[in-house]
mmCIF file of C-alpha atoms and ligand atoms in Angstrom:
data_model
loop_
_atom_site.group_PDB
_atom_site.id
_atom_site.type_symbol
_atom_site.label_atom_id
_atom_site.label_comp_id
_atom_site.label_asym_id
_atom_site.label_seq_id
_atom_site.Cartn_x
_atom_site.Cartn_y
_atom_site.Cartn_z
ATOM 1 C CA UNK J 1 54.426 81.168 -36.144
ATOM 2 C CA UNK J 2 56.809 80.726 -33.497
ATOM 3 C CA UNK J 3 58.217 77.196 -32.680
ATOM 4 C CA UNK J 4 59.878 76.927 -29.073
ATOM 5 C CA UNK J 5 63.294 75.390 -28.512
ATOM 6 C CA UNK J 6 63.553 73.833 -25.294
ATOM 7 C CA UNK J 7 66.657 74.282 -22.960
ATOM 8 C CA UNK J 8 68.472 71.433 -21.416
ATOM 9 C CA UNK J 9 66.711 71.977 -18.099
ATOM 10 C CA UNK J 10 63.302 72.164 -20.081
ATOM 11 C CA UNK J 11 63.997 68.948 -21.864
ATOM 12 C CA UNK J 12 64.533 67.050 -18.707
ATOM 13 C CA UNK J 13 61.219 68.412 -17.465
ATOM 14 C CA UNK J 14 59.590 67.198 -20.755
ATOM 15 C CA UNK J 15 61.135 63.978 -20.508
ATOM 16 C CA UNK J 16 59.801 63.425 -16.877
ATOM 17 C CA UNK J 17 56.405 64.623 -18.280
ATOM 18 C CA UNK J 18 56.637 61.819 -21.001
ATOM 19 C CA UNK J 19 57.907 59.004 -18.855
ATOM 20 C CA UNK J 20 54.911 59.752 -16.415
ATOM 21 C CA UNK J 21 52.538 59.686 -19.317
ATOM 22 C CA UNK J 22 53.934 56.284 -20.632
ATOM 23 C CA UNK J 23 53.318 54.777 -17.153
ATOM 24 C CA UNK J 24 49.395 55.922 -17.264
ATOM 25 C CA UNK J 25 49.052 54.536 -20.775
ATOM 26 C CA UNK J 26 50.564 51.197 -19.755
ATOM 27 C CA UNK J 27 48.374 50.790 -16.929
ATOM 28 C CA UNK J 28 45.317 51.857 -18.820
ATOM 29 C CA UNK J 29 46.149 49.419 -21.366
ATOM 30 C CA UNK J 30 46.131 46.602 -18.952
ATOM 31 C CA UNK J 31 42.765 47.796 -17.716
ATOM 32 C CA UNK J 32 40.957 47.579 -20.967
ATOM 33 C CA UNK J 33 38.297 44.436 -21.153
ATOM 34 C CA UNK J 34 34.765 44.026 -22.364
ATOM 35 C CA UNK J 35 32.281 45.162 -20.037
ATOM 36 C CA UNK J 36 33.909 48.347 -18.692
ATOM 37 C CA UNK J 37 32.339 51.769 -19.277
ATOM 38 C CA UNK J 38 34.382 54.549 -21.254
ATOM 39 C CA UNK J 39 33.850 56.563 -17.810
ATOM 40 C CA UNK J 40 35.649 53.948 -16.027
ATOM 41 C CA UNK J 41 38.732 54.524 -18.213
ATOM 42 C CA UNK J 42 38.498 58.219 -17.671
ATOM 43 C CA UNK J 43 38.148 57.947 -13.923
ATOM 44 C CA UNK J 44 41.048 55.368 -13.553
ATOM 45 C CA UNK J 45 43.241 57.642 -15.839
ATOM 46 C CA UNK J 46 42.679 60.729 -13.985
ATOM 47 C CA UNK J 47 43.507 58.828 -10.743
ATOM 48 C CA UNK J 48 46.654 57.532 -12.050
ATOM 49 C CA UNK J 49 47.626 61.047 -13.443
ATOM 50 C CA UNK J 50 46.727 62.678 -10.094
ATOM 51 C CA UNK J 51 48.500 59.798 -8.256
ATOM 52 C CA UNK J 52 51.617 60.526 -10.241
ATOM 53 C CA UNK J 53 51.535 64.095 -8.969
ATOM 54 C CA UNK J 54 50.588 65.606 -12.245
ATOM 55 C CA UNK J 55 47.609 67.381 -13.712
ATOM 56 C CA UNK J 56 45.245 66.116 -16.239
ATOM 57 C CA UNK J 57 45.576 68.649 -19.286
ATOM 58 C CA UNK J 58 42.722 67.806 -21.196
ATOM 59 C CA UNK J 59 40.128 68.113 -18.355
ATOM 60 C CA UNK J 60 38.254 71.561 -19.042
ATOM 61 C CA UNK J 61 40.692 72.052 -21.949
ATOM 62 C CA UNK J 62 38.140 74.337 -24.276
ATOM 63 C CA UNK J 63 35.554 72.937 -22.109
ATOM 64 C CA UNK J 64 36.482 69.247 -22.885
ATOM 65 C CA UNK J 65 34.661 67.434 -19.746
ATOM 66 C CA UNK J 66 37.145 64.603 -19.206
ATOM 67 C CA UNK J 67 40.849 63.675 -18.636
ATOM 68 C CA UNK J 68 41.172 60.875 -21.121
ATOM 69 C CA UNK J 69 39.767 60.919 -24.752
ATOM 70 C CA UNK J 70 37.886 57.634 -25.170
ATOM 71 C CA UNK J 71 37.008 56.882 -28.851
ATOM 72 C CA UNK J 72 35.285 53.685 -29.888
ATOM 73 C CA UNK J 73 35.072 52.090 -33.514
ATOM 74 C CA UNK J 74 34.222 54.737 -36.009
ATOM 75 C CA UNK J 75 35.011 57.510 -33.257
ATOM 76 C CA UNK J 76 38.165 58.946 -34.438
ATOM 77 C CA UNK J 77 39.089 61.364 -31.511
ATOM 78 C CA UNK J 78 37.821 63.163 -28.608
ATOM 79 C CA UNK J 79 35.064 60.803 -27.725
ATOM 80 C CA UNK J 80 33.639 61.681 -24.410
ATOM 81 C CA UNK J 81 33.550 59.032 -21.688
ATOM 82 C CA UNK J 82 30.187 57.950 -20.543
ATOM 83 C CA UNK J 83 28.948 55.666 -17.896
ATOM 84 C CA UNK J 84 26.408 54.235 -20.260
ATOM 85 C CA UNK J 85 29.052 53.178 -23.045
ATOM 86 C CA UNK J 86 30.233 49.857 -22.506
ATOM 87 C CA UNK J 87 33.029 48.150 -24.245
ATOM 88 C CA UNK J 88 32.046 44.978 -26.470
ATOM 89 C CA UNK J 89 34.369 42.167 -27.483
ATOM 90 C CA UNK J 90 35.410 43.211 -30.919
ATOM 91 C CA UNK J 91 35.585 46.901 -30.424
ATOM 92 C CA UNK J 92 38.619 48.938 -30.877
ATOM 93 C CA UNK J 93 39.128 51.848 -28.570
ATOM 94 C CA UNK J 94 41.435 54.849 -28.832
ATOM 95 C CA UNK J 95 43.048 56.131 -25.615
ATOM 96 C CA UNK J 96 44.212 59.691 -25.713
ATOM 97 C CA UNK J 97 45.744 60.998 -22.535
ATOM 98 C CA UNK J 98 48.029 63.985 -21.436
ATOM 99 C CA UNK J 99 49.391 65.420 -18.482
ATOM 100 C CA UNK J 100 51.383 68.448 -16.944
ATOM 101 C CA UNK J 101 54.545 68.021 -15.023
ATOM 102 C CA UNK J 102 56.049 71.036 -13.552
ATOM 103 C CA UNK J 103 54.405 73.071 -16.172
ATOM 104 C CA UNK J 104 55.380 70.765 -18.992
ATOM 105 C CA UNK J 105 53.007 68.981 -21.118
ATOM 106 C CA UNK J 106 53.040 65.428 -22.470
ATOM 107 C CA UNK J 107 50.270 64.026 -24.971
ATOM 108 C CA UNK J 108 50.098 60.485 -26.308
ATOM 109 C CA UNK J 109 47.466 57.885 -27.914
ATOM 110 C CA UNK J 110 47.028 54.244 -28.148
ATOM 111 C CA UNK J 111 44.469 52.291 -29.866
ATOM 112 C CA UNK J 112 43.504 48.784 -28.572
ATOM 113 C CA UNK J 113 41.536 45.933 -29.372
ATOM 114 C CA UNK J 114 38.773 44.601 -26.719
ATOM 115 C CA UNK J 115 39.082 41.001 -26.327
ATOM 116 C CA UNK J 116 39.085 39.374 -29.827
ATOM 117 C CA UNK J 117 39.042 41.539 -32.662
ATOM 118 C CA UNK J 118 38.859 41.298 -36.676
ATOM 119 C CA UNK J 119 41.936 40.510 -38.621
ATOM 120 C CA UNK J 120 41.028 43.881 -40.486
ATOM 121 C CA UNK J 121 40.520 45.889 -37.223
ATOM 122 C CA UNK J 122 44.232 44.381 -35.988
ATOM 123 C CA UNK J 123 45.671 45.476 -39.462
ATOM 124 C CA UNK J 124 44.333 49.200 -38.931
ATOM 125 C CA UNK J 125 45.835 49.386 -35.338
ATOM 126 C CA UNK J 126 49.056 48.026 -36.417
ATOM 127 C CA UNK J 127 49.303 50.309 -39.703
ATOM 128 C CA UNK J 128 48.453 53.386 -37.838
ATOM 129 C CA UNK J 129 51.130 52.475 -35.086
ATOM 130 C CA UNK J 130 53.699 51.644 -37.831
ATOM 131 C CA UNK J 131 52.724 54.980 -39.848
ATOM 132 C CA UNK J 132 53.972 56.870 -36.815
ATOM 133 C CA UNK J 133 57.559 55.222 -37.032
ATOM 134 C CA UNK J 134 57.779 55.690 -40.573
ATOM 135 C CA UNK J 135 57.192 59.464 -40.013
ATOM 136 C CA UNK J 136 59.711 59.917 -37.182
ATOM 137 C CA UNK J 137 62.315 58.331 -39.440
ATOM 138 C CA UNK J 138 62.463 62.079 -40.657
ATOM 139 C CA UNK J 139 62.152 63.586 -37.195
ATOM 140 C CA UNK J 140 65.690 64.741 -37.267
ATOM 141 C CA UNK J 141 67.639 68.062 -37.111
ATOM 142 C CA UNK J 142 67.916 69.568 -40.677
ATOM 143 C CA UNK J 143 64.685 67.796 -42.269
ATOM 144 C CA UNK J 144 61.672 69.716 -43.055
ATOM 145 C CA UNK J 145 58.260 68.988 -41.297
ATOM 146 C CA UNK J 146 56.525 67.868 -44.388
ATOM 147 C CA UNK J 147 58.884 64.882 -44.764
ATOM 148 C CA UNK J 148 57.234 63.497 -41.616
ATOM 149 C CA UNK J 149 53.699 64.387 -42.617
ATOM 150 C CA UNK J 150 54.445 62.695 -46.252
ATOM 151 C CA UNK J 151 55.874 59.504 -44.860
ATOM 152 C CA UNK J 152 53.054 58.788 -42.762
ATOM 153 C CA UNK J 153 50.427 59.435 -45.144
ATOM 154 C CA UNK J 154 52.170 57.460 -47.854
ATOM 155 C CA UNK J 155 52.519 54.483 -45.508
ATOM 156 C CA UNK J 156 48.790 54.570 -44.510
ATOM 157 C CA UNK J 157 47.476 55.289 -48.075
ATOM 158 C CA UNK J 158 49.647 52.149 -49.252
ATOM 159 C CA UNK J 159 46.908 50.001 -47.400
ATOM 160 C CA UNK J 160 44.040 52.007 -48.985
ATOM 161 C CA UNK J 161 43.268 53.666 -45.642
ATOM 162 C CA UNK J 162 41.931 57.367 -45.348
ATOM 163 C CA UNK J 163 44.157 59.653 -43.836
ATOM 164 C CA UNK J 164 42.296 62.134 -41.604
ATOM 165 C CA UNK J 165 42.823 65.884 -43.167
ATOM 166 C CA UNK J 166 40.898 67.831 -40.483
ATOM 167 C CA UNK J 167 42.927 67.254 -37.607
ATOM 168 C CA UNK J 168 46.716 67.289 -37.121
ATOM 169 C CA UNK J 169 49.616 66.830 -34.706
ATOM 170 C CA UNK J 170 51.392 69.718 -32.854
ATOM 171 C CA UNK J 171 54.103 71.343 -31.142
ATOM 172 C CA UNK J 172 54.084 70.769 -27.382
ATOM 173 C CA UNK J 173 55.802 72.287 -24.311
ATOM 174 C CA UNK J 174 54.428 74.700 -21.831
ATOM 175 C CA UNK J 175 51.152 74.661 -23.684
ATOM 176 C CA UNK J 176 49.344 71.459 -25.049
ATOM 177 C CA UNK J 177 49.208 72.723 -28.730
ATOM 178 C CA UNK J 178 52.113 75.082 -29.652
ATOM 179 C CA UNK J 179 53.369 75.691 -33.178
ATOM 180 C CA UNK J 180 53.946 73.970 -35.647
ATOM 181 C CA UNK J 181 50.806 72.098 -36.804
ATOM 182 C CA UNK J 182 51.704 68.566 -38.343
ATOM 183 C CA UNK J 183 49.464 67.188 -40.793
ATOM 184 C CA UNK J 184 49.630 63.391 -41.296
ATOM 185 C CA UNK J 185 49.601 63.541 -45.056
ATOM 186 C CA UNK J 186 51.897 65.229 -47.889
ATOM 187 C CA UNK J 187 51.728 68.843 -48.135
ATOM 188 C CA UNK J 188 52.704 71.349 -50.878
ATOM 189 C CA UNK J 189 55.038 73.605 -48.743
ATOM 190 C CA UNK J 190 57.932 71.975 -47.049
ATOM 191 C CA UNK J 191 57.119 73.365 -43.712
ATOM 192 C CA UNK J 192 59.646 74.302 -40.892
ATOM 193 C CA UNK J 193 63.130 73.121 -40.679
ATOM 194 C CA UNK J 194 63.645 70.866 -37.741
ATOM 195 C CA UNK J 195 66.052 71.940 -35.079
ATOM 196 C CA UNK J 196 67.187 70.082 -31.713
ATOM 197 C CA UNK J 197 65.161 71.052 -28.672
ATOM 198 C CA UNK J 198 61.791 70.976 -30.649
ATOM 199 C CA UNK J 199 59.002 68.789 -29.153
ATOM 200 C CA UNK J 200 56.357 67.494 -31.348
ATOM 201 C CA UNK J 201 53.329 65.578 -30.712
ATOM 202 C CA UNK J 202 53.067 63.332 -33.932
ATOM 203 C CA UNK J 203 49.498 61.914 -34.087
ATOM 204 C CA UNK J 204 48.332 59.791 -37.192
ATOM 205 C CA UNK J 205 44.414 59.456 -37.167
ATOM 206 C CA UNK J 206 43.719 56.823 -39.858
ATOM 207 C CA UNK J 207 40.270 55.590 -41.185
ATOM 208 C CA UNK J 208 39.804 52.152 -42.528
ATOM 209 C CA UNK J 209 37.451 53.742 -45.383
ATOM 210 C CA UNK J 210 37.606 57.260 -46.497
ATOM 211 C CA UNK J 211 39.239 60.151 -44.861
ATOM 212 C CA UNK J 212 36.142 62.282 -44.327
ATOM 213 C CA UNK J 213 35.102 62.864 -40.735
ATOM 214 C CA UNK J 214 32.146 64.818 -39.125
ATOM 215 C CA UNK J 215 31.507 66.043 -35.657
ATOM 216 C CA UNK J 216 28.620 64.646 -33.222
ATOM 217 C CA UNK J 217 26.451 67.082 -31.742
ATOM 218 C CA UNK J 218 28.269 66.749 -28.201
ATOM 219 C CA UNK J 219 30.670 69.055 -30.509
ATOM 220 C CA UNK J 220 33.602 67.227 -29.493
ATOM 221 C CA UNK J 221 33.448 63.541 -30.796
ATOM 222 C CA UNK J 222 34.840 63.333 -34.193
ATOM 223 C CA UNK J 223 33.513 59.995 -36.273
ATOM 224 C CA UNK J 224 34.063 58.687 -39.552
ATOM 225 C CA UNK J 225 31.538 59.909 -42.122
ATOM 226 C CA UNK J 226 31.383 56.533 -43.920
ATOM 227 C CA UNK J 227 31.140 54.714 -40.262
ATOM 228 C CA UNK J 228 34.256 52.701 -41.008
ATOM 229 C CA UNK J 229 36.876 51.948 -38.086
ATOM 230 C CA UNK J 230 39.308 54.708 -36.950
ATOM 231 C CA UNK J 231 42.573 54.401 -35.151
ATOM 232 C CA UNK J 232 44.867 56.881 -33.508
ATOM 233 C CA UNK J 233 48.640 56.503 -32.312
ATOM 234 C CA UNK J 234 50.628 59.436 -30.694
ATOM 235 C CA UNK J 235 53.644 60.120 -28.793
ATOM 236 C CA UNK J 236 55.528 63.250 -27.906
ATOM 237 C CA UNK J 237 58.932 63.292 -29.696
ATOM 238 C CA UNK J 238 61.999 65.185 -29.269
ATOM 239 C CA UNK J 239 64.186 66.586 -32.093
ATOM 240 C CA UNK J 240 68.067 65.899 -31.075
ATOM 241 C CA UNK J 241 71.309 66.035 -32.817
ATOM 242 C CA UNK J 242 70.716 62.479 -33.861
ATOM 243 C CA UNK J 243 67.924 59.880 -33.484
ATOM 244 C CA UNK J 244 64.665 61.239 -32.327
ATOM 245 C CA UNK J 245 63.864 60.580 -28.666
ATOM 246 C CA UNK J 246 60.213 59.533 -28.166
ATOM 247 C CA UNK J 247 59.470 60.741 -24.746
ATOM 248 C CA UNK J 248 56.095 58.835 -24.176
ATOM 249 C CA UNK J 249 57.714 55.624 -25.307
ATOM 250 C CA UNK J 250 61.137 54.778 -23.552
ATOM 251 C CA UNK J 251 60.614 51.948 -21.184
ATOM 252 C CA UNK J 252 58.322 49.695 -22.884
ATOM 253 C CA UNK J 253 58.910 49.555 -26.653
HETATM 254 N N1 MF3 D 301 45.696 64.657 -28.117
HETATM 255 C C1 MF3 D 301 44.827 65.780 -28.275
HETATM 256 C C2 MF3 D 301 44.949 66.778 -29.186
HETATM 257 O O1 MF3 D 301 46.221 66.934 -29.351
HETATM 258 C C3 MF3 D 301 44.076 66.270 -27.078
HETATM 259 C C4 MF3 D 301 42.908 66.247 -26.743
HETATM 260 S S1 MF3 D 301 42.312 67.868 -26.452
HETATM 261 C C5 MF3 D 301 41.039 67.649 -25.517
HETATM 262 O O2 MF3 D 301 44.119 67.277 -29.702
HETATM 263 F F1 MF3 D 301 40.311 68.871 -25.551
HETATM 264 F F2 MF3 D 301 40.105 66.915 -26.280
HETATM 265 F F3 MF3 D 301 41.282 67.082 -24.385
HETATM 266 CO CO1 CO D 302 47.885 65.713 -29.373
#
């Protein structure tokens, strides 16, 4: 396993990749409403990414056929946008997006309610987001990777939620997926020691019910086995000498 350490110049490019992706996510968030199709979200997202002079890194990644992963309700991640999948009031929708700027990748996900949603659904979204922030309290030089994983998992599990085991976060840089893998639950091994200049995509995927997931016949869409709702929240994070820097969440906290 080799974890890349970015130089000051590379960090500047990662920052810019992150900043541009944050703009995309903010606009996509404003676009969500009942009646649009999941394909509408993908089309708009691709247009935004290209409009910013960037390349959608998910498009054709291992054959993935879209620029934005759109996952509704019991879909955990990697939902494939479709013209006949229309968002309904009360749905929750996870948008996972990424781009390449001058050779450097960024990756981030948000989960939104469509119109009015249940209190239970809102809590799942809020806890998933909060679990990311619990995790990055340990995204500091000198800590070990497992402390991030354990903090995310412990927080989500304290609400009785299922923390997805089969998918993990990852290092990111000149490739979308680099070492190390970053699970969202406690590990038996402490994992790598964090060093300034590492860039990590930390991405809790949390189910309202059990943690088990399965794959649909399209070979991409991951769904909860028990049919419960699932939420996803992700940012690209830089390890520094001090506080972690959230590259995909700077201006609009
Ligand atoms: N954020 C997702 C991940 O880290 C990226 C989706 S990859 C794609 O796995 F192939 F679905 F595009
Ligand atoms: Co990711």
